[in-house]
Tab-separated table of C-alpha atoms and ligand atoms in Angstrom:
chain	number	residue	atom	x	y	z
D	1	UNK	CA	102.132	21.222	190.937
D	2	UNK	CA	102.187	23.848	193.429
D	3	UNK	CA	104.198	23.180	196.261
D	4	UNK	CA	105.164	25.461	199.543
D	5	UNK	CA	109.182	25.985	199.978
D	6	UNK	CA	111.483	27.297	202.640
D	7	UNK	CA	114.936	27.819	201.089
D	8	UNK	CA	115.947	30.064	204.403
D	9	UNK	CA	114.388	29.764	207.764
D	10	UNK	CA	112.404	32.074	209.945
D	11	UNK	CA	108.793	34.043	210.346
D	12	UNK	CA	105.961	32.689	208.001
D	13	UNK	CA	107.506	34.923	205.541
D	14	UNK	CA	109.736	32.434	204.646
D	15	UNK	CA	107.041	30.327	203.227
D	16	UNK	CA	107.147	30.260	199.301
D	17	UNK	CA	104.143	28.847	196.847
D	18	UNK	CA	106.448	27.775	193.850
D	19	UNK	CA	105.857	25.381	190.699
D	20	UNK	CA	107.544	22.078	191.081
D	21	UNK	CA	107.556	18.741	189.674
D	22	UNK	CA	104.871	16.108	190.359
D	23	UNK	CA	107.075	13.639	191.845
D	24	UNK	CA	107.133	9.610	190.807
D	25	UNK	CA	107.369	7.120	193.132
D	26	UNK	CA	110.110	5.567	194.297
D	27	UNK	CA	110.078	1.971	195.197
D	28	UNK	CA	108.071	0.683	197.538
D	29	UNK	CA	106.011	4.732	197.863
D	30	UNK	CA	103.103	5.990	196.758
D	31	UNK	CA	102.005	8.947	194.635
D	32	UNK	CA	99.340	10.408	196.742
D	33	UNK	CA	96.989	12.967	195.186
D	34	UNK	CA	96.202	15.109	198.234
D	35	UNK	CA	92.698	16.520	199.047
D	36	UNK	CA	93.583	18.198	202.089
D	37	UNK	CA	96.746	19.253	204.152
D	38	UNK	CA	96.969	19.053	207.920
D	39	UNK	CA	98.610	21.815	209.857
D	40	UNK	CA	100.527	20.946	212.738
D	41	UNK	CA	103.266	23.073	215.326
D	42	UNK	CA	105.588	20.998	214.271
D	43	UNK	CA	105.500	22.762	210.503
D	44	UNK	CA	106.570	25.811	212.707
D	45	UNK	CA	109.077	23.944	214.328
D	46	UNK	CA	110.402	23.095	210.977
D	47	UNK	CA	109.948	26.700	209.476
D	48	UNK	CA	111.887	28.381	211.620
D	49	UNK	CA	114.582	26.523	212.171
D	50	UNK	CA	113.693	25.155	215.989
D	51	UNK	CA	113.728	21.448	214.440
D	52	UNK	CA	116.578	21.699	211.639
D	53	UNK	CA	115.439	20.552	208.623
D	54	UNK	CA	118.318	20.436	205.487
D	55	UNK	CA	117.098	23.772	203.099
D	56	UNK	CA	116.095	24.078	200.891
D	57	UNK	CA	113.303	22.213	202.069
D	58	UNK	CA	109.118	21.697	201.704
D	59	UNK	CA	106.683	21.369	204.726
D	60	UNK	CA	104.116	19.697	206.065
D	61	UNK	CA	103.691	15.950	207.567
D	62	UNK	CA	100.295	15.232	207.230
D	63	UNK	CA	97.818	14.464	204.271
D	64	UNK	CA	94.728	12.949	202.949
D	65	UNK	CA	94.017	12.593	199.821
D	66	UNK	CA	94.085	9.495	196.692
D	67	UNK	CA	96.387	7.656	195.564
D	68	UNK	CA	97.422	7.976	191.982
D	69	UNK	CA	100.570	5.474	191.204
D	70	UNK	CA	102.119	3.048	193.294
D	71	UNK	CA	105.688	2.515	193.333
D	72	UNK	CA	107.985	-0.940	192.511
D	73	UNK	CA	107.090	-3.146	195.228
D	74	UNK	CA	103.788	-2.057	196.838
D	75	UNK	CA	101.006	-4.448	197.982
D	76	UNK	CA	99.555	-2.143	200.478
D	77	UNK	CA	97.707	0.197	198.495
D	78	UNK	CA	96.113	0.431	194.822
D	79	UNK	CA	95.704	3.552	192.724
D	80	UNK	CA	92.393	5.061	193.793
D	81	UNK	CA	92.759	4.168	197.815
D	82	UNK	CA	91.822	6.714	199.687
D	83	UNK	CA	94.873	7.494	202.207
D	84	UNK	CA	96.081	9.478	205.037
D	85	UNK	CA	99.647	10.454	206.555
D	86	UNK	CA	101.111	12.163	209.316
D	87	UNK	CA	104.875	11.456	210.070
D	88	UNK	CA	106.430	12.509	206.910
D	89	UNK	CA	108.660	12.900	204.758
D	90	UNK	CA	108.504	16.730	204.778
D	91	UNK	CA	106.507	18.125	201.942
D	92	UNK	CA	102.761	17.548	202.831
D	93	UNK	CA	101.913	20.919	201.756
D	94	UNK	CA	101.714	20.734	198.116
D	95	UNK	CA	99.515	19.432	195.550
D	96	UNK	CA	101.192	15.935	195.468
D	97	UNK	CA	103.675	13.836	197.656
D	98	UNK	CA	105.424	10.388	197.364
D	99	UNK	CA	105.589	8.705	200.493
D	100	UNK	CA	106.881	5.478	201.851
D	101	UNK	CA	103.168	3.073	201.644
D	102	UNK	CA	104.254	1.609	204.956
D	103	UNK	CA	104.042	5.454	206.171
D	104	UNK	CA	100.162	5.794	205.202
D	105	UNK	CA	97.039	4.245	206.313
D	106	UNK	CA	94.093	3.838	204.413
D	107	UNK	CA	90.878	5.996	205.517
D	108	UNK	CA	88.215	3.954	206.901
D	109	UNK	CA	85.002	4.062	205.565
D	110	UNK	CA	82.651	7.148	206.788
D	111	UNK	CA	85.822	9.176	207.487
D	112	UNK	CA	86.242	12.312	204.799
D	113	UNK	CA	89.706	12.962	203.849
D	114	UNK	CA	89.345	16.428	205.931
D	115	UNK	CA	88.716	14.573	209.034
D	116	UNK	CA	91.500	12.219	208.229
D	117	UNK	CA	93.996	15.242	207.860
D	118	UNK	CA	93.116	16.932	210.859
D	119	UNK	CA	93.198	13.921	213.055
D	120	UNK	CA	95.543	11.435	212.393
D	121	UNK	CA	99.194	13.351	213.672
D	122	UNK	CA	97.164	14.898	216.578
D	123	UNK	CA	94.980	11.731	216.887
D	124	UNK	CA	97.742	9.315	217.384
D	125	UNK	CA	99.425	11.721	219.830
D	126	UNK	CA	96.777	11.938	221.510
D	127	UNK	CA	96.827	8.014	221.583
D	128	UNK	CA	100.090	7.108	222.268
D	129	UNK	CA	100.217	9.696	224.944
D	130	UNK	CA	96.927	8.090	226.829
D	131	UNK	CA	97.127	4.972	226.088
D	132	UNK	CA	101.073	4.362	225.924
D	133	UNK	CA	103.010	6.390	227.507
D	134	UNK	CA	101.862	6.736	230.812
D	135	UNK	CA	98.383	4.387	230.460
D	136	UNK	CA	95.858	6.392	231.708
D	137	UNK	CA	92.985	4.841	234.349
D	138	UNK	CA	89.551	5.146	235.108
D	139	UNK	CA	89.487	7.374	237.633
D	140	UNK	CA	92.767	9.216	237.768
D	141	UNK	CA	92.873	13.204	237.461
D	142	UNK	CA	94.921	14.198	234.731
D	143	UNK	CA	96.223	17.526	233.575
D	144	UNK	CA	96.126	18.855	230.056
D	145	UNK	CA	97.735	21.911	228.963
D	146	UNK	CA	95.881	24.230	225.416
D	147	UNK	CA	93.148	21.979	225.682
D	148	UNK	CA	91.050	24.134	222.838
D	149	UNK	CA	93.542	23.432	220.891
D	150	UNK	CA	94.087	20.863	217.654
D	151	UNK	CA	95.911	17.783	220.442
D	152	UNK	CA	94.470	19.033	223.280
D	153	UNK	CA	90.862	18.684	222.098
D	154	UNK	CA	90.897	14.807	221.254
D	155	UNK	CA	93.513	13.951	224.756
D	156	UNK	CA	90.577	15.833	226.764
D	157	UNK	CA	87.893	13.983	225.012
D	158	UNK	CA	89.816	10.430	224.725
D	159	UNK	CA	91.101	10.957	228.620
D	160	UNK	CA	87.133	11.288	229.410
D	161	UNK	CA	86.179	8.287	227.316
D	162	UNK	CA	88.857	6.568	229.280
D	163	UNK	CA	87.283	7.616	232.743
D	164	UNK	CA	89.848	9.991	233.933
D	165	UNK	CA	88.680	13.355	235.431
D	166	UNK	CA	90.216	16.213	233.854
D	167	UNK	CA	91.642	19.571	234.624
D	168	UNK	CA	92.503	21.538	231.364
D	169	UNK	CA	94.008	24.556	231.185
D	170	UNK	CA	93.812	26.889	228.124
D	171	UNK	CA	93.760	30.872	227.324
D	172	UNK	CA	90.734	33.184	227.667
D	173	UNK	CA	87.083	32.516	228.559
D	174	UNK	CA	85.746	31.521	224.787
D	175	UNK	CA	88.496	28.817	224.798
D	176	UNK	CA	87.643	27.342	227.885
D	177	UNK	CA	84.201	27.029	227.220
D	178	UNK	CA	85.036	25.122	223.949
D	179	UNK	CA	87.045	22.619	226.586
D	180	UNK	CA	83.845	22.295	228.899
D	181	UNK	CA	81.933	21.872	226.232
D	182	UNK	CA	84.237	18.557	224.921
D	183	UNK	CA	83.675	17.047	228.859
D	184	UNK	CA	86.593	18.827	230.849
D	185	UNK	CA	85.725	18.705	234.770
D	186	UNK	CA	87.388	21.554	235.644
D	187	UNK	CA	89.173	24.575	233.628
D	188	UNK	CA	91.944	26.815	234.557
D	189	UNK	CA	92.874	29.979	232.571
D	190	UNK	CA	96.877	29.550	232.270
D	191	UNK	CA	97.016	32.997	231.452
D	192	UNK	CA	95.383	34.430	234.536
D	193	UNK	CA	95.416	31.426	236.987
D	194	UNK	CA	98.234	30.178	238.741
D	195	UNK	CA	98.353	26.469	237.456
D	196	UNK	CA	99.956	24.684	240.519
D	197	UNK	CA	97.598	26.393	243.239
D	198	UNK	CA	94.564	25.817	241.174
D	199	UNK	CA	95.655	22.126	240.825
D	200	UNK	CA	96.401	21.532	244.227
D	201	UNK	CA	93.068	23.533	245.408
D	202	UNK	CA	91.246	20.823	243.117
D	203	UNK	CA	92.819	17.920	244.376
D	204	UNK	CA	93.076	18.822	247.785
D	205	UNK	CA	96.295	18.915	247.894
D	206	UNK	CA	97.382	15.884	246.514
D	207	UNK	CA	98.597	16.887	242.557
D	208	UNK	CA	97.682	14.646	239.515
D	209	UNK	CA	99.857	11.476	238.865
D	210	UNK	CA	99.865	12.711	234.809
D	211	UNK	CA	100.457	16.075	233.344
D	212	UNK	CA	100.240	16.512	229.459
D	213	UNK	CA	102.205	20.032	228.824
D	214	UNK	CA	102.901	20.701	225.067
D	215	UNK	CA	103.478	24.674	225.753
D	216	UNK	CA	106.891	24.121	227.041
D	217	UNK	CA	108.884	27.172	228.741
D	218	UNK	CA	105.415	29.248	230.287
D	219	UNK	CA	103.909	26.104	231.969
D	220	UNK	CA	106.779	24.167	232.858
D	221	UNK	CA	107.223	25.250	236.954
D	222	UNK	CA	103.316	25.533	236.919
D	223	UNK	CA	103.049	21.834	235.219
D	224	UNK	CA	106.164	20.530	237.943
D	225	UNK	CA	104.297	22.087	240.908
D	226	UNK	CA	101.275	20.272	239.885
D	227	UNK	CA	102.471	16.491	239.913
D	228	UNK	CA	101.643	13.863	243.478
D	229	UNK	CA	104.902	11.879	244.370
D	230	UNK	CA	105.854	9.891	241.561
D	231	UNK	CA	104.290	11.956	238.979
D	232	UNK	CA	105.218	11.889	235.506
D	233	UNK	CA	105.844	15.214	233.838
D	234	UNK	CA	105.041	14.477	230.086
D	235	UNK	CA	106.657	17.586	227.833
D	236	UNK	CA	105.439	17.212	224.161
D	237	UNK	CA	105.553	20.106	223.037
D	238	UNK	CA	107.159	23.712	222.371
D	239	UNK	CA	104.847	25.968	221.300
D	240	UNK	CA	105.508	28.863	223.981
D	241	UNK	CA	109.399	27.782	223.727
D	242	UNK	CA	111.266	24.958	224.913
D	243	UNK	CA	110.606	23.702	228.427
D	244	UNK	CA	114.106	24.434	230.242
D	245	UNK	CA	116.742	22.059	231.088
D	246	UNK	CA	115.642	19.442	234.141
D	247	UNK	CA	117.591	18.947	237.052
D	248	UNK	CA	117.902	15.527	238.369
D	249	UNK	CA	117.775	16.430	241.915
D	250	UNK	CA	114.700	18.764	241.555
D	251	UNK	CA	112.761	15.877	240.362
D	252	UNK	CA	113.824	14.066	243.881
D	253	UNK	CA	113.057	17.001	245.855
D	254	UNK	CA	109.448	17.236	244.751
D	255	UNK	CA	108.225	13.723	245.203
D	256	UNK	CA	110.859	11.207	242.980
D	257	UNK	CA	109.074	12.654	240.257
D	258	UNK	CA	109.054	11.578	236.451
D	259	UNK	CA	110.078	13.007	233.402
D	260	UNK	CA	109.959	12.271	229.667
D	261	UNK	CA	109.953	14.204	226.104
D	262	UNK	CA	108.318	11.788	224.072
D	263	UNK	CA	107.559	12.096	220.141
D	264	UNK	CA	105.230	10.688	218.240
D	265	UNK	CA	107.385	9.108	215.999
D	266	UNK	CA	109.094	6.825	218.510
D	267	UNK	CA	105.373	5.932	219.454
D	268	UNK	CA	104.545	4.647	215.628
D	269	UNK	CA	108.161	3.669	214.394
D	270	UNK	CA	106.561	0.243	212.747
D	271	UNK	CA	104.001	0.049	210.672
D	272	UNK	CA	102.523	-2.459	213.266
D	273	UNK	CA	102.546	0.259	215.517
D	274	UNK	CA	101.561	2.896	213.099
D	275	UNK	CA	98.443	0.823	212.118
D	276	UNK	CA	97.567	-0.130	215.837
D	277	UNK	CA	97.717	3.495	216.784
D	278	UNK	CA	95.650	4.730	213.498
D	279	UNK	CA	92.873	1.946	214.021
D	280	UNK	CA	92.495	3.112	218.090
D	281	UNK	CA	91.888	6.342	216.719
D	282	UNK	CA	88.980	5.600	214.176
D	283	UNK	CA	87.428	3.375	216.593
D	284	UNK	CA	86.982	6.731	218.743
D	285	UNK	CA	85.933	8.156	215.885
D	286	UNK	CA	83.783	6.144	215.035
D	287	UNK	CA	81.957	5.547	218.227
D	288	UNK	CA	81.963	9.481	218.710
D	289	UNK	CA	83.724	8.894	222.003
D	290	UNK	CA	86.065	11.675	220.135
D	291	UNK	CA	84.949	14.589	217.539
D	292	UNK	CA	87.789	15.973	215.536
D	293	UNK	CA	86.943	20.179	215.259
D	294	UNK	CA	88.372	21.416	211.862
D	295	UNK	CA	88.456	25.174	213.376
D	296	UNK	CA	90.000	26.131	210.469
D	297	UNK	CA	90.646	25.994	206.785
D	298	UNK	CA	92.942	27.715	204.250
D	299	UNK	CA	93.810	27.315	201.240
D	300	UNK	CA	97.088	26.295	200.111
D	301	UNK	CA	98.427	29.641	198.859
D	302	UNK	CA	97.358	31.030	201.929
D	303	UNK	CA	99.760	29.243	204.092
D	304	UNK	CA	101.266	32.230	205.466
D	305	UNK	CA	98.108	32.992	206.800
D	306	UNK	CA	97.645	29.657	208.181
D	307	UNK	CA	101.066	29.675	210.098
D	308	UNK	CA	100.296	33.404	211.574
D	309	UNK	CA	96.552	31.878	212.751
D	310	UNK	CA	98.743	29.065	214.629
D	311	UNK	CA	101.459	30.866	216.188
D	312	UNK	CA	98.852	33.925	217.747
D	313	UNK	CA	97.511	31.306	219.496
D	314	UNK	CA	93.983	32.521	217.343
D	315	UNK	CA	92.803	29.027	216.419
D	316	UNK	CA	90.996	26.523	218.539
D	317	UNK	CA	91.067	22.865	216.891
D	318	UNK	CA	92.622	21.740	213.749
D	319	UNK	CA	93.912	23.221	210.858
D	320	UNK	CA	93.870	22.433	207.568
D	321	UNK	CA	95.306	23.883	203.871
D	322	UNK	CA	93.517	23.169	201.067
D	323	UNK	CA	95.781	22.904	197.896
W	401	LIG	P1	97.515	23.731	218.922
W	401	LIG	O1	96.289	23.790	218.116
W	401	LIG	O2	97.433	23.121	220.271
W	401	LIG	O3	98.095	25.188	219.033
W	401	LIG	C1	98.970	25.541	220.064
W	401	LIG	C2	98.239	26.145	221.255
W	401	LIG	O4	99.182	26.301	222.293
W	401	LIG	C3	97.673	27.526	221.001
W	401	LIG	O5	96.414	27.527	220.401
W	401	LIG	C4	97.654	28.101	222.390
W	401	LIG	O6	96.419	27.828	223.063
W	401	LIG	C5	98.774	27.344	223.120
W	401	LIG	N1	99.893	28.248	223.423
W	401	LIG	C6	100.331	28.543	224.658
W	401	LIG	N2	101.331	29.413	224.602
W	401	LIG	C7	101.536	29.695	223.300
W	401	LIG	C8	102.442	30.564	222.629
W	401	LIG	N3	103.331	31.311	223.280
W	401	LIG	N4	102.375	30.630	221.276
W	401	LIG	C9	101.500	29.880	220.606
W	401	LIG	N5	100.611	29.032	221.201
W	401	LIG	C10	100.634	28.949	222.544
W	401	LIG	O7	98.672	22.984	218.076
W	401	LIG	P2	98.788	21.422	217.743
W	401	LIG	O8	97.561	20.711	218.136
W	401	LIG	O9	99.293	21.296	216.349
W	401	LIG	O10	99.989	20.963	218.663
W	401	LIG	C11	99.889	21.117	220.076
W	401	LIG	C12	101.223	20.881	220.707
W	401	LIG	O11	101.524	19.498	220.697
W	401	LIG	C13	102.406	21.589	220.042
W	401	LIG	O12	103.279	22.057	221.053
W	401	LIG	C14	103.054	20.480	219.267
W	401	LIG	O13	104.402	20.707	219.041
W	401	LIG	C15	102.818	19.306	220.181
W	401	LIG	N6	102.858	18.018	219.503
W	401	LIG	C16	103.815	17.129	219.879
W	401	LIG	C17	103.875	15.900	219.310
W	401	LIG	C18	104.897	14.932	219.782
W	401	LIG	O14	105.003	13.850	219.211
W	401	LIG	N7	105.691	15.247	220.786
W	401	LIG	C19	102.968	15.493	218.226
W	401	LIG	C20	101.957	16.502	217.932
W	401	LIG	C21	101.921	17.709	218.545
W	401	LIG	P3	95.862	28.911	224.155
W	401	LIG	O15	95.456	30.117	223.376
W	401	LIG	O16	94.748	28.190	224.797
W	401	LIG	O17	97.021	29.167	225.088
C-alpha cells in the first residue's frame, strides 16, 4: 500500500509517499480500508516535531473508509462496516490502517465517508468543548478564535444551535464572511482588530464568560483581555505557536479568571465516551443544525501540498487526502 512517512522531523518536506505493508490486525483491531483521510493541525504538530512522536513514524489520526478483516476478539464491527476514526494510532494517511475497534465508530446512515473524515476529530472537539468542558448556555456570548476554519466552523455553528451569541474572530474579509454566513453575530478581523477592545466594545464592557482560542501565542493577551470575572480561558490549540506560560497571579488580577488546555483525547478516553461524543455529533448532522465544509481535497501523494495549504493559513474548512 502506499503509505506517508516521516523518518526525520520538520517542514512538509519531510513527508515521504513510500510502499509498505498492508498491515493485519492485531487482536481485538480492525483492518480498515480507507476511502478518505482527514487532515488535522495536529498532523503538523506531529510532523515537525512540536508533539514528539517516536521516528520513524506515519501520520494522520483520522479516517473513513471499510472495513476489510477484523481482528481476534472483535464483536463491534464486521468486514464491510462502514467506519470512521479520529484519535489514532498514527498512520491515517495511507491506503490501509489497523486500529483498535473500540477506537472507531461506525458511520451512520446518510453520512458519506468524506463527511465522516472531515468531521469526526474536529466534530467531537467541537463537542466536548461546548458541551463538556465549559457547558455552554442559551444566551451566553462566547468567543471563538479561526472561526473559517475546519473546528472553528462546526463550534460557531453548534454554539448557535445551542443559543449562545457569538463573536468570531478570523483573518481577512472572505473568511469572515464564510463565518457570517454559518450564523456568527458579530466578526472581528484578528489580524487588523484589536481582539480585547472589540470584545469589550460588544459587550459593553463586560467580556464573555467562554473564550475558545486554538491559535495559541498571537491571541493569547487578546483572548485574556477578553474574559468577565470568572472567565474561563480555553487554549486548544497551537497553530500560531504555543500560548505562553500562565501566571497564577495574573489570572487573580483580571477577575479570578480560569484556565485550561484541554485535548480531545481526555474528552473521549472510553469508548462510552467516544460513542456519546460521535452520536452528539451526527445528531447535528443530521438535523443540519451543523454543515461540515470539505474546503479542500488532495490526494494522497499530494500531502505535501496539503500540509503547505494548512500551515499558510489558505484553507477555510476541512481537509481531506484522498489515497
Ligand atoms: P484550521 O482549519 O482551523 O486551521 C488553522 C487556522 O488557524 C488557519 O486557517 C488560520 O485561520 C488560523 N491561524 C491563525 N494563526 C495562524 C498561523 N500563524 N499559522 C497557521 N494558521 C493560523 O485547523 P483545524 O480545524 O485542524 O484545527 C484548529 C485548531 O484546533 C488547531 O490549533 C488544532 O491544533 C486545534 N485542535 C485541538 C484539539 C484538542 O483536542 N485540543 C482537537 C482538534 C483541533 P485564519 O486565516 O482565519 O487566521
Amino acid at each position: 500500500m502506499r503509505a506517508v512517512r516521516i523518518t526525520r522531523t520538520g517542514g512538509p518536506d519531510v513527508l515521504d509517499l513510500v510502499d509498505a505493508p498492508i498491515p493485519s490486525p492485531g487482536p481485538g483491531q480492525v483492518l480498515v480500508r480507507h476511502a478518505a483521510i482527514g487532515v488535522n493541525f495536529i498532523d503538523t504538530y506531529h510532523r515537525s516535531g512540536l508533539y514528539p512522536v517516536k521516528l520513524p513514524s506515519g501520520l494522520g489520526m483520522e479516517a473513513a473508509g471499510t472495513v476489510e478483516a477484523i481482528g481476534e476478539g472483535v464483536d463491534r464491527f464486521a468486514p464491510g462496516d462502514q467506519v470512521v476514526y479520529a484519535s489514532g494510532p498514527i498512520g491515517a494517511y495511507a491506503e490501509y490502517n489497523a486500529v483498535p475497534a473500540d477506537r472507531a465508530v461506525k458511520i451512520p446512515p446518510g453520512v458519506t465517508p468524506d463527511l465522516a473524515a472531515a468531521a469526526l476529530l474536529k466534530g467531537m472537539t467541537a463537542e466536548f468543548l461546548l458541551r463538556r468542558c465549559y457547558p455552554l448556555q442559551p444566551g451566553e456570548t462566547v468567543l471563538v478564535h479561526a472561526a473559517a476554519g475546519g473546528v472553528g466552523q462546526i463550534l460557531v455553528q453548534w454554539a448557535k444551535a445551542i443559543g449562545a451569541v457569538v463573536i468570531a474572530t478570523a483573518g481577512g474579509a472572505d473568511k469572515l464572511a464564510r463565518v457570517k454566513a454559518l450564523g456568527a453575530d458579530h466578526l472581528i478581523d484578528y489580524r487588523e482588530q484589536d481582539v480585547a477592545a472589540e470584545v469589550r466594545r460588544i459587550t459593553s464592557g463586560a467580556g464573555v464568560p467562554v473564550a475558545y482560542d486554538s491559535v495559541g501565542a498571537a491571541t493569547f493577551e487578546g483572548t485574556l483581555g477578553s474574559l468577565t470575572r470568572r472567565g474561563l480561558f480555553v487554549s486548544f490549540g497551537n497553530a500560531s505557536g504555543p500560548a505562553p506560560p500562565v501566571e497564577p497571579g495574573r489570572l487573580s488580577r483580571m477577575g479570578s479568571l480560569y484556565f485550561t488546555r484541554p485535548t480531545l483525547f481526555d474528552y473521549v478516553a472510553t469508548t462510552a465516551e467516544l460513542d456519546a461524543s460521535a452520536a452528539a455529533l451526527f445528531e447535528v448532522i443530521a438535523s443540519d443544525a451543523v454543515r461540515v465544509e470539505i474546503g479542500q481535497t488532495f490526494p494522497l501523494g499530494e500531502v505535501r501540498r496539503a500540509h503547505e495549504a494548512l500551515e499558510s493559513r489558505a484553507t477555510v474548512g476541512a481537509s481531506l487526502l484522498i489515497p
